[in-house]
Amino acid sequence: MSKDWTLSIDFGTSNTAAAHTNPTRGGVEAVSLSHDRMTMPSSVYIETPEHVETGDVALNKAEGNPDGFLAAPKRVIPQQIFQINGYDIPASTPVAAVLESVVRRASREHNDHRPGELVLTHPEAWTDAEIKVLLDAATQLGLNATNIRTVSEPKAAAQYYSANQPLEPGDKIAVFDFGGGTLDVAVLEAQNDGSFHIVAARGDNSLGGKSFDALIRRWVDRQLEDDHPDQIEYLRRRAPLSDRHAVEDSIRRAKEVLSESPTATITVPGESESVRLTLTRNEFEDIIRQPVQRATDLTRQTLIDAGVTSPGDLKALYMTGGSSRVPMVQEEIKSLGPVANLDDPKMVVAQGALSAVAPIVTGLHTSTAPTTPTYAGQPGPASRPGQPSQTGQPSQAEPRKKNRTALAVGAVLGSVLLIGGIGAFALTRGGNDPAENQAQDGGTAAESAGESTAPTQTESAEPKTGEEIYAALPEKLQGAVQNCSMNSSGILAASSIQCKINVNSEGVEHFREVGRYASAYVNLAVSQEAAKRERALIKQGRYSKSDEGIMEESSDGSAAVGVDSDNLYDASVTYADTETGVVMSSFDFASPQDAVDWFKTYDLL
C-alpha cells in the first residue's frame, strides 16, 4: 500500500469534515470522524495550553468544568489571543488540536501512516492574519510546511461541481456556501485551461446556522417566560451544563427536522419534568426572515459585482453548507439563479478541496500573512482579580514559536487564497470581562452597515480599514465597544466594523441579557453618504413600522434612530448622524425604549 496520500480538512464553526484519497480504491472519499456520523464537533476543552480535548470528548469533559469549554474555536481566530480557564491561549492552539484529531483518525485507514499532503479550507473573506492562524496550527502537526496548502471554501465547492459537470470556457457558476458560522458567496468563470477565475466574492462571518439557533433559543425563552417561568429560571440559574447543551441540541435537531416536516418538537429539561414545545415551519420562517434576507441581499450584490444581471447568466448557483438545506433559504436564493445542490452539503467542500490543491485560480492575490495590527498607545483592558490581563501578546504558558515557520509557509504556498473583506483587529478599551472575549455561540451579530468616509474628507481619503473607522467614531462611543472585526458584507455600503458591547461600559443594562455564550453586537460605519441615506429612511418610518416602533431624532435633526420590535427581535435598530457620518445597526437591545435611552447616554441624540 502506498504511503503517499492526501487529506483535506474543512474546519467548520460547528462541525469539521474531512476527505482523503482512498487507500484501496484510489478515489476521493469522505472520512468518518465519529462513531455515528461523518463529521465531528469542532468544540474543544482546554484544561491547560498543553492539554486540549476535542469533539465529543470535549463535550463530555465540559460537564466537570465548563470554564474550559470552547464550543466554536473558529470564532476566536480573529482575536488571535483569547482567554479561557485562566490562560491566555493563541487561537492556533484549539485549531491545531482539532486538526491533529482529524489527522489521527484518518491515518487509521492508511495503516497509521500520516498524510504526505494536507489541504485546509477557509472562508473566502478571511484575511492573511486569519489564514496565518490556520497555517500556524497546521505546522504544529509535524508535517513538512511545503506540503500544507489552503483553499477557499467556495473554490473547493466549485471544483467538486466541475469534476462532476464539466464547464465550457466562459461559463459562470456561483457558489453559496452557508455554514454554521459564516456565509460565503462567490462567482467563478471557467477558463480555457480548466481553471477558474473568481470574478467576485463577498462574505459575512456573522451569519450562519448558529444565528438561526440563537434566534430559536430566543423564541424558546419567550415561550417559557410566558407559560413556564420556573423552567426558564432553572435554565438560567441552576441547570447543569448537560441540560443546557440538551436544549441547544434539541433546537438544532428541530431546525433540521423543519427542513423536511411542517412541525418539530423542542424538549427543555427541568428540575422535575421536561417541557415540550412545538415549533411550526411558518413560525421558524418568521423567526429567521431577517437573516435570510441578509443572505439574499449579499448574494444579489455579489452577482451584481460579477456583472450577472439575470439568472440565465449563470450555468448554476450551487448551494453548499448545512444551512443551505433550509427550505426558506433555497426559496429565496432560487430567484437569483438556477439553484442546484451538491449532494451532502456538509461534505462537498472537503471533497472538492482535494481537486483544488494546485494554484489554478486567478483573480486573487497571494501574500505572506502579517501579524494582527495593533494601535500604538491604545490602553489594554483592566484585568479582573484572579484573572490574567489581556495584552494582545501570547502568554508565557504558550509562546508563539511558529510565526517564522508560518511566514515561510505563506511565501511558499501558491494556493493561499485571499479576497480580503473581513479583517480582525483587537479593540479593548476600558474594563473587560475575560469570559466575554471567548467565542460567542448564543447571540446574533448585527447587520452590516455603511461605506467608510469621514464627514469632512473627500472620497479618496475615506477611512477604509477597521482602525480608521474605529478612530473616526466619537471618543465616548469608542469606549462602549471592543473586539471589533472588519465586516465588508456590503449590505448597506462597502465596509463596516462589527463590535461587541463592552460588558463594563456605561448603559450596558440597555442590552439583552448576555453571558459566556452570548454577547451584544453592534455594526458601525463612518460614511456621509450612508448616513444621509439612512437618516432619510429612518425619518420615512422605514425602521419603525410596528405599533411598538419608535423614531426619534436630535434637536437639530442631524441624527435619528429608528427602532422596531417583533416576534424575532426585542429591538431592531438603525441609527444615522449626518454630522459625524456615524451609521449603526443592532438587533441586541433589550427593547425599543432601551435603545433610545442608550443613544442618549452616549450623546448620540
PDB file of C-alpha atoms in Angstrom, residues 231-464:
ATOM      1  CA  GLN A 231     -38.385  26.326  33.758  1.00  0.00           C
ATOM      2  CA  ILE A 232     -36.592  29.394  32.399  1.00  0.00           C
ATOM      3  CA  GLU A 233     -35.408  30.287  35.905  1.00  0.00           C
ATOM      4  CA  TYR A 234     -33.950  26.783  36.250  1.00  0.00           C
ATOM      5  CA  LEU A 235     -32.125  27.015  32.925  1.00  0.00           C
ATOM      6  CA  ARG A 236     -30.653  30.412  33.724  1.00  0.00           C
ATOM      7  CA  ARG A 237     -29.699  29.815  37.343  1.00  0.00           C
ATOM      8  CA  ARG A 238     -29.338  26.174  38.319  1.00  0.00           C
ATOM      9  CA  ALA A 239     -29.263  23.894  35.284  1.00  0.00           C
ATOM     10  CA  PRO A 240     -26.074  21.848  34.784  1.00  0.00           C
ATOM     11  CA  LEU A 241     -24.197  22.216  31.528  1.00  0.00           C
ATOM     12  CA  SER A 242     -25.646  18.903  30.303  1.00  0.00           C
ATOM     13  CA  ASP A 243     -29.194  20.294  30.450  1.00  0.00           C
ATOM     14  CA  ARG A 244     -28.159  23.498  28.703  1.00  0.00           C
ATOM     15  CA  HIS A 245     -26.466  21.511  25.962  1.00  0.00           C
ATOM     16  CA  ALA A 246     -29.558  19.331  25.703  1.00  0.00           C
ATOM     17  CA  VAL A 247     -31.620  22.424  24.878  1.00  0.00           C
ATOM     18  CA  GLU A 248     -29.095  23.504  22.232  1.00  0.00           C
ATOM     19  CA  ASP A 249     -29.087  20.011  20.698  1.00  0.00           C
ATOM     20  CA  SER A 250     -32.880  19.886  20.659  1.00  0.00           C
ATOM     21  CA  ILE A 251     -33.012  23.293  18.949  1.00  0.00           C
ATOM     22  CA  ARG A 252     -30.511  22.177  16.314  1.00  0.00           C
ATOM     23  CA  ARG A 253     -32.409  18.951  15.626  1.00  0.00           C
ATOM     24  CA  ALA A 254     -35.703  20.840  15.379  1.00  0.00           C
ATOM     25  CA  LYS A 255     -34.166  23.198  12.841  1.00  0.00           C
ATOM     26  CA  GLU A 256     -33.039  20.235  10.744  1.00  0.00           C
ATOM     27  CA  VAL A 257     -36.401  18.447  11.081  1.00  0.00           C
ATOM     28  CA  LEU A 258     -38.212  21.551   9.822  1.00  0.00           C
ATOM     29  CA  SER A 259     -36.398  21.165   6.503  1.00  0.00           C
ATOM     30  CA  GLU A 260     -38.476  18.012   5.969  1.00  0.00           C
ATOM     31  CA  SER A 261     -41.507  18.367   8.244  1.00  0.00           C
ATOM     32  CA  PRO A 262     -44.054  21.150   8.928  1.00  0.00           C
ATOM     33  CA  THR A 263     -43.546  20.865  12.716  1.00  0.00           C
ATOM     34  CA  ALA A 264     -40.792  19.967  15.152  1.00  0.00           C
ATOM     35  CA  THR A 265     -40.579  19.459  18.910  1.00  0.00           C
ATOM     36  CA  ILE A 266     -38.077  21.143  21.212  1.00  0.00           C
ATOM     37  CA  THR A 267     -37.565  19.467  24.580  1.00  0.00           C
ATOM     38  CA  VAL A 268     -36.498  21.621  27.520  1.00  0.00           C
ATOM     39  CA  PRO A 269     -35.251  19.757  30.634  1.00  0.00           C
ATOM     40  CA  GLY A 270     -36.423  20.877  34.073  1.00  0.00           C
ATOM     41  CA  GLU A 271     -35.832  20.041  37.721  1.00  0.00           C
ATOM     42  CA  SER A 272     -38.928  17.869  37.972  1.00  0.00           C
ATOM     43  CA  GLU A 273     -40.122  17.376  34.395  1.00  0.00           C
ATOM     44  CA  SER A 274     -39.359  18.377  30.836  1.00  0.00           C
ATOM     45  CA  VAL A 275     -41.373  20.809  28.740  1.00  0.00           C
ATOM     46  CA  ARG A 276     -42.073  20.048  25.089  1.00  0.00           C
ATOM     47  CA  LEU A 277     -42.586  22.991  22.747  1.00  0.00           C
ATOM     48  CA  THR A 278     -43.908  22.677  19.190  1.00  0.00           C
ATOM     49  CA  LEU A 279     -42.334  24.929  16.565  1.00  0.00           C
ATOM     50  CA  THR A 280     -44.034  25.106  13.168  1.00  0.00           C
ATOM     51  CA  ARG A 281     -42.229  25.775   9.914  1.00  0.00           C
ATOM     52  CA  ASN A 282     -44.213  29.013   9.488  1.00  0.00           C
ATOM     53  CA  GLU A 283     -43.056  30.188  12.924  1.00  0.00           C
ATOM     54  CA  PHE A 284     -39.484  29.158  12.121  1.00  0.00           C
ATOM     55  CA  GLU A 285     -39.544  31.120   8.876  1.00  0.00           C
ATOM     56  CA  ASP A 286     -40.839  34.205  10.670  1.00  0.00           C
ATOM     57  CA  ILE A 287     -38.007  33.833  13.170  1.00  0.00           C
ATOM     58  CA  ILE A 288     -35.253  33.636  10.541  1.00  0.00           C
ATOM     59  CA  ARG A 289     -36.741  36.019   7.965  1.00  0.00           C
ATOM     60  CA  GLN A 290     -34.332  38.905   8.532  1.00  0.00           C
ATOM     61  CA  PRO A 291     -31.066  36.906   8.488  1.00  0.00           C
ATOM     62  CA  VAL A 292     -32.268  35.044   5.385  1.00  0.00           C
ATOM     63  CA  GLN A 293     -32.917  38.417   3.762  1.00  0.00           C
ATOM     64  CA  ARG A 294     -29.380  39.464   4.690  1.00  0.00           C
ATOM     65  CA  ALA A 295     -28.035  36.338   2.986  1.00  0.00           C
ATOM     66  CA  THR A 296     -30.139  37.007  -0.102  1.00  0.00           C
ATOM     67  CA  ASP A 297     -29.047  40.634  -0.296  1.00  0.00           C
ATOM     68  CA  LEU A 298     -25.382  39.660  -0.010  1.00  0.00           C
ATOM     69  CA  THR A 299     -25.807  37.082  -2.776  1.00  0.00           C
ATOM     70  CA  ARG A 300     -27.564  39.569  -5.029  1.00  0.00           C
ATOM     71  CA  GLN A 301     -24.806  42.141  -4.515  1.00  0.00           C
ATOM     72  CA  THR A 302     -22.125  39.572  -5.307  1.00  0.00           C
ATOM     73  CA  LEU A 303     -23.868  38.724  -8.584  1.00  0.00           C
ATOM     74  CA  ILE A 304     -24.083  42.423  -9.425  1.00  0.00           C
ATOM     75  CA  ASP A 305     -20.348  42.764  -8.715  1.00  0.00           C
ATOM     76  CA  ALA A 306     -19.737  39.930 -11.194  1.00  0.00           C
ATOM     77  CA  GLY A 307     -21.875  41.501 -13.909  1.00  0.00           C
ATOM     78  CA  VAL A 308     -24.589  38.844 -13.590  1.00  0.00           C
ATOM     79  CA  THR A 309     -27.787  40.689 -14.476  1.00  0.00           C
ATOM     80  CA  SER A 310     -30.189  37.780 -14.961  1.00  0.00           C
ATOM     81  CA  PRO A 311     -30.475  34.168 -13.758  1.00  0.00           C
ATOM     82  CA  GLY A 312     -29.669  32.992 -17.271  1.00  0.00           C
ATOM     83  CA  ASP A 313     -26.149  34.421 -16.973  1.00  0.00           C
ATOM     84  CA  LEU A 314     -25.265  31.567 -14.575  1.00  0.00           C
ATOM     85  CA  LYS A 315     -24.722  27.952 -15.507  1.00  0.00           C
ATOM     86  CA  ALA A 316     -25.667  27.026 -11.938  1.00  0.00           C
ATOM     87  CA  LEU A 317     -25.949  28.525  -8.479  1.00  0.00           C
ATOM     88  CA  TYR A 318     -24.647  25.833  -6.192  1.00  0.00           C
ATOM     89  CA  MET A 319     -25.700  25.741  -2.557  1.00  0.00           C
ATOM     90  CA  THR A 320     -23.467  24.082  -0.022  1.00  0.00           C
ATOM     91  CA  GLY A 321     -23.092  24.143   3.760  1.00  0.00           C
ATOM     92  CA  GLY A 322     -25.605  22.718   6.222  1.00  0.00           C
ATOM     93  CA  SER A 323     -27.652  25.929   6.481  1.00  0.00           C
ATOM     94  CA  SER A 324     -28.345  25.860   2.732  1.00  0.00           C
ATOM     95  CA  ARG A 325     -30.774  22.996   3.363  1.00  0.00           C
ATOM     96  CA  VAL A 326     -33.345  25.296   4.993  1.00  0.00           C
ATOM     97  CA  PRO A 327     -36.304  25.485   2.563  1.00  0.00           C
ATOM     98  CA  MET A 328     -36.787  29.222   3.028  1.00  0.00           C
ATOM     99  CA  VAL A 329     -33.150  29.827   2.140  1.00  0.00           C
ATOM    100  CA  GLN A 330     -33.481  27.796  -1.054  1.00  0.00           C
ATOM    101  CA  GLU A 331     -36.760  29.506  -1.939  1.00  0.00           C
ATOM    102  CA  GLU A 332     -35.211  32.979  -1.631  1.00  0.00           C
ATOM    103  CA  ILE A 333     -31.983  32.141  -3.452  1.00  0.00           C
ATOM    104  CA  LYS A 334     -33.637  30.398  -6.408  1.00  0.00           C
ATOM    105  CA  SER A 335     -34.921  33.736  -7.698  1.00  0.00           C
ATOM    106  CA  LEU A 336     -31.306  34.739  -8.326  1.00  0.00           C
ATOM    107  CA  GLY A 337     -30.157  31.797 -10.440  1.00  0.00           C
ATOM    108  CA  PRO A 338     -30.633  28.122 -11.355  1.00  0.00           C
ATOM    109  CA  VAL A 339     -30.200  26.534  -7.931  1.00  0.00           C
ATOM    110  CA  ALA A 340     -28.547  23.145  -7.657  1.00  0.00           C
ATOM    111  CA  ASN A 341     -27.450  21.206  -4.583  1.00  0.00           C
ATOM    112  CA  LEU A 342     -24.150  19.429  -4.110  1.00  0.00           C
ATOM    113  CA  ASP A 343     -25.006  16.039  -2.590  1.00  0.00           C
ATOM    114  CA  ASP A 344     -24.346  16.181   1.159  1.00  0.00           C
ATOM    115  CA  PRO A 345     -23.663  19.911   1.623  1.00  0.00           C
ATOM    116  CA  LYS A 346     -21.545  19.261   4.712  1.00  0.00           C
ATOM    117  CA  MET A 347     -19.070  17.057   2.820  1.00  0.00           C
ATOM    118  CA  VAL A 348     -18.758  18.813  -0.541  1.00  0.00           C
ATOM    119  CA  VAL A 349     -16.116  21.356   0.488  1.00  0.00           C
ATOM    120  CA  ALA A 350     -13.779  18.757   1.995  1.00  0.00           C
ATOM    121  CA  GLN A 351     -14.023  16.527  -1.087  1.00  0.00           C
ATOM    122  CA  GLY A 352     -13.700  19.393  -3.562  1.00  0.00           C
ATOM    123  CA  ALA A 353     -10.594  20.702  -1.808  1.00  0.00           C
ATOM    124  CA  LEU A 354      -8.605  17.637  -2.893  1.00  0.00           C
ATOM    125  CA  SER A 355      -9.043  18.556  -6.550  1.00  0.00           C
ATOM    126  CA  ALA A 356      -8.202  22.197  -5.878  1.00  0.00           C
ATOM    127  CA  VAL A 357      -4.742  21.867  -4.378  1.00  0.00           C
ATOM    128  CA  ALA A 358      -2.908  23.266  -7.402  1.00  0.00           C
ATOM    129  CA  PRO A 359      -2.723  27.051  -7.830  1.00  0.00           C
ATOM    130  CA  ILE A 360      -5.255  27.145 -10.673  1.00  0.00           C
ATOM    131  CA  VAL A 361      -7.408  30.058  -9.584  1.00  0.00           C
ATOM    132  CA  THR A 362      -6.782  33.591 -10.807  1.00  0.00           C
ATOM    133  CA  GLY A 363      -8.286  36.870  -9.736  1.00  0.00           C
ATOM    134  CA  LEU A 364      -6.791  36.558  -6.231  1.00  0.00           C
ATOM    135  CA  HIS A 365      -3.552  37.727  -4.682  1.00  0.00           C
ATOM    136  CA  THR A 366      -1.180  35.775  -2.508  1.00  0.00           C
ATOM    137  CA  SER A 367       0.896  37.261   0.252  1.00  0.00           C
ATOM    138  CA  THR A 368       2.769  36.474   3.407  1.00  0.00           C
ATOM    139  CA  ALA A 369       0.420  36.575   6.349  1.00  0.00           C
ATOM    140  CA  PRO A 370       1.014  39.630   8.529  1.00  0.00           C
ATOM    141  CA  THR A 371       0.511  39.791  12.241  1.00  0.00           C
ATOM    142  CA  THR A 372      -2.693  41.298  13.556  1.00  0.00           C
ATOM    143  CA  PRO A 373      -2.485  45.122  13.518  1.00  0.00           C
ATOM    144  CA  THR A 374      -2.473  46.929  16.853  1.00  0.00           C
ATOM    145  CA  TYR A 375      -2.865  50.536  17.901  1.00  0.00           C
ATOM    146  CA  ALA A 376       0.078  52.481  19.214  1.00  0.00           C
ATOM    147  CA  GLY A 377      -0.677  53.816  22.655  1.00  0.00           C
ATOM    148  CA  GLN A 378      -4.056  52.142  22.926  1.00  0.00           C
ATOM    149  CA  PRO A 379      -4.728  51.077  26.524  1.00  0.00           C
ATOM    150  CA  GLY A 380      -5.364  47.431  27.213  1.00  0.00           C
ATOM    151  CA  PRO A 381      -8.201  46.158  29.360  1.00  0.00           C
ATOM    152  CA  ALA A 382      -8.008  46.110  33.113  1.00  0.00           C
ATOM    153  CA  SER A 383      -7.747  42.576  34.408  1.00  0.00           C
ATOM    154  CA  ARG A 384     -10.147  41.153  36.941  1.00  0.00           C
ATOM    155  CA  PRO A 385      -8.865  39.825  40.259  1.00  0.00           C
ATOM    156  CA  GLY A 386      -7.600  36.308  39.818  1.00  0.00           C
ATOM    157  CA  GLN A 387      -7.553  36.544  36.017  1.00  0.00           C
ATOM    158  CA  PRO A 388      -4.606  37.241  33.697  1.00  0.00           C
ATOM    159  CA  SER A 389      -4.557  40.566  31.913  1.00  0.00           C
ATOM    160  CA  GLN A 390      -5.226  40.620  28.185  1.00  0.00           C
ATOM    161  CA  THR A 391      -2.419  42.429  26.464  1.00  0.00           C
ATOM    162  CA  GLY A 392      -2.738  41.078  22.962  1.00  0.00           C
ATOM    163  CA  GLN A 393       0.510  39.129  23.337  1.00  0.00           C
ATOM    164  CA  PRO A 394       0.912  35.371  23.781  1.00  0.00           C
ATOM    165  CA  SER A 395       1.271  34.163  27.318  1.00  0.00           C
ATOM    166  CA  GLN A 396       4.451  32.565  28.561  1.00  0.00           C
ATOM    167  CA  ALA A 397       2.456  29.376  29.048  1.00  0.00           C
ATOM    168  CA  GLU A 398       2.068  29.022  25.285  1.00  0.00           C
ATOM    169  CA  PRO A 399       4.619  31.093  23.361  1.00  0.00           C
ATOM    170  CA  ARG A 400       4.096  31.757  19.658  1.00  0.00           C
ATOM    171  CA  LYS A 401       7.026  29.711  18.355  1.00  0.00           C
ATOM    172  CA  LYS A 402       5.555  29.027  14.922  1.00  0.00           C
ATOM    173  CA  ASN A 403       5.384  32.524  13.471  1.00  0.00           C
ATOM    174  CA  ARG A 404       8.615  32.309  11.476  1.00  0.00           C
ATOM    175  CA  THR A 405       7.652  28.923  10.044  1.00  0.00           C
ATOM    176  CA  ALA A 406       4.180  30.099   9.150  1.00  0.00           C
ATOM    177  CA  LEU A 407       5.575  33.113   7.333  1.00  0.00           C
ATOM    178  CA  ALA A 408       7.772  30.819   5.308  1.00  0.00           C
ATOM    179  CA  VAL A 409       4.773  28.663   4.526  1.00  0.00           C
ATOM    180  CA  GLY A 410       2.885  31.757   3.365  1.00  0.00           C
ATOM    181  CA  ALA A 411       5.699  32.612   0.968  1.00  0.00           C
ATOM    182  CA  VAL A 412       5.860  29.101  -0.438  1.00  0.00           C
ATOM    183  CA  LEU A 413       2.187  28.348  -0.890  1.00  0.00           C
ATOM    184  CA  GLY A 414       0.778  29.439  -4.198  1.00  0.00           C
ATOM    185  CA  SER A 415      -2.667  28.368  -3.128  1.00  0.00           C
ATOM    186  CA  VAL A 416      -3.177  30.629  -0.136  1.00  0.00           C
ATOM    187  CA  LEU A 417      -6.243  32.407  -1.469  1.00  0.00           C
ATOM    188  CA  LEU A 418      -7.456  35.776  -0.285  1.00  0.00           C
ATOM    189  CA  ILE A 419     -10.295  38.059  -1.194  1.00  0.00           C
ATOM    190  CA  GLY A 420      -9.956  40.207   1.934  1.00  0.00           C
ATOM    191  CA  GLY A 421     -13.001  41.880   3.351  1.00  0.00           C
ATOM    192  CA  ILE A 422     -13.121  40.602   6.904  1.00  0.00           C
ATOM    193  CA  GLY A 423     -10.104  41.663   8.934  1.00  0.00           C
ATOM    194  CA  ALA A 424      -9.710  41.258  12.671  1.00  0.00           C
ATOM    195  CA  PHE A 425      -8.187  43.769  14.996  1.00  0.00           C
ATOM    196  CA  ALA A 426      -8.328  43.968  18.763  1.00  0.00           C
ATOM    197  CA  LEU A 427     -10.226  46.877  20.305  1.00  0.00           C
ATOM    198  CA  THR A 428     -10.065  46.564  24.058  1.00  0.00           C
ATOM    199  CA  ARG A 429     -10.571  49.944  25.659  1.00  0.00           C
ATOM    200  CA  GLY A 430     -11.627  50.071  29.270  1.00  0.00           C
ATOM    201  CA  GLY A 431     -12.504  47.213  31.587  1.00  0.00           C
ATOM    202  CA  ASN A 432     -13.153  43.823  30.108  1.00  0.00           C
ATOM    203  CA  ASP A 433     -14.512  40.530  31.362  1.00  0.00           C
ATOM    204  CA  PRO A 434     -12.177  37.822  30.022  1.00  0.00           C
ATOM    205  CA  ALA A 435     -15.060  35.375  29.699  1.00  0.00           C
ATOM    206  CA  GLU A 436     -16.697  37.740  27.253  1.00  0.00           C
ATOM    207  CA  ASN A 437     -13.674  37.525  24.957  1.00  0.00           C
ATOM    208  CA  GLN A 438     -14.359  33.894  24.112  1.00  0.00           C
ATOM    209  CA  ALA A 439     -16.210  32.831  21.001  1.00  0.00           C
ATOM    210  CA  GLN A 440     -19.890  33.539  21.375  1.00  0.00           C
ATOM    211  CA  ASP A 441     -22.427  30.989  20.170  1.00  0.00           C
ATOM    212  CA  GLY A 442     -25.747  32.145  21.520  1.00  0.00           C
ATOM    213  CA  GLY A 443     -26.149  35.592  20.048  1.00  0.00           C
ATOM    214  CA  THR A 444     -26.647  37.008  16.594  1.00  0.00           C
ATOM    215  CA  ALA A 445     -24.453  39.708  15.144  1.00  0.00           C
ATOM    216  CA  ALA A 446     -25.831  42.996  13.934  1.00  0.00           C
ATOM    217  CA  GLU A 447     -26.485  43.685  10.289  1.00  0.00           C
ATOM    218  CA  SER A 448     -23.630  45.316   8.393  1.00  0.00           C
ATOM    219  CA  ALA A 449     -23.928  48.995   7.639  1.00  0.00           C
ATOM    220  CA  GLY A 450     -22.002  51.734   5.991  1.00  0.00           C
ATOM    221  CA  GLU A 451     -19.402  52.776   3.491  1.00  0.00           C
ATOM    222  CA  SER A 452     -16.455  54.326   5.292  1.00  0.00           C
ATOM    223  CA  THR A 453     -15.921  58.058   4.984  1.00  0.00           C
ATOM    224  CA  ALA A 454     -15.281  60.906   7.381  1.00  0.00           C
ATOM    225  CA  PRO A 455     -17.647  63.889   7.283  1.00  0.00           C
ATOM    226  CA  THR A 456     -15.043  66.406   6.159  1.00  0.00           C
ATOM    227  CA  GLN A 457     -12.964  64.146   3.968  1.00  0.00           C
ATOM    228  CA  THR A 458     -13.001  63.612   0.245  1.00  0.00           C
ATOM    229  CA  GLU A 459     -13.895  60.176  -1.063  1.00  0.00           C
ATOM    230  CA  SER A 460     -10.231  59.384  -1.701  1.00  0.00           C
ATOM    231  CA  ALA A 461      -9.491  59.985   1.999  1.00  0.00           C
ATOM    232  CA  GLU A 462     -12.335  57.876   3.373  1.00  0.00           C
ATOM    233  CA  PRO A 463     -11.453  55.572   6.268  1.00  0.00           C
ATOM    234  CA  LYS A 464     -11.268  52.120   4.737  1.00  0.00           C
TER     235      LYS A 464
END
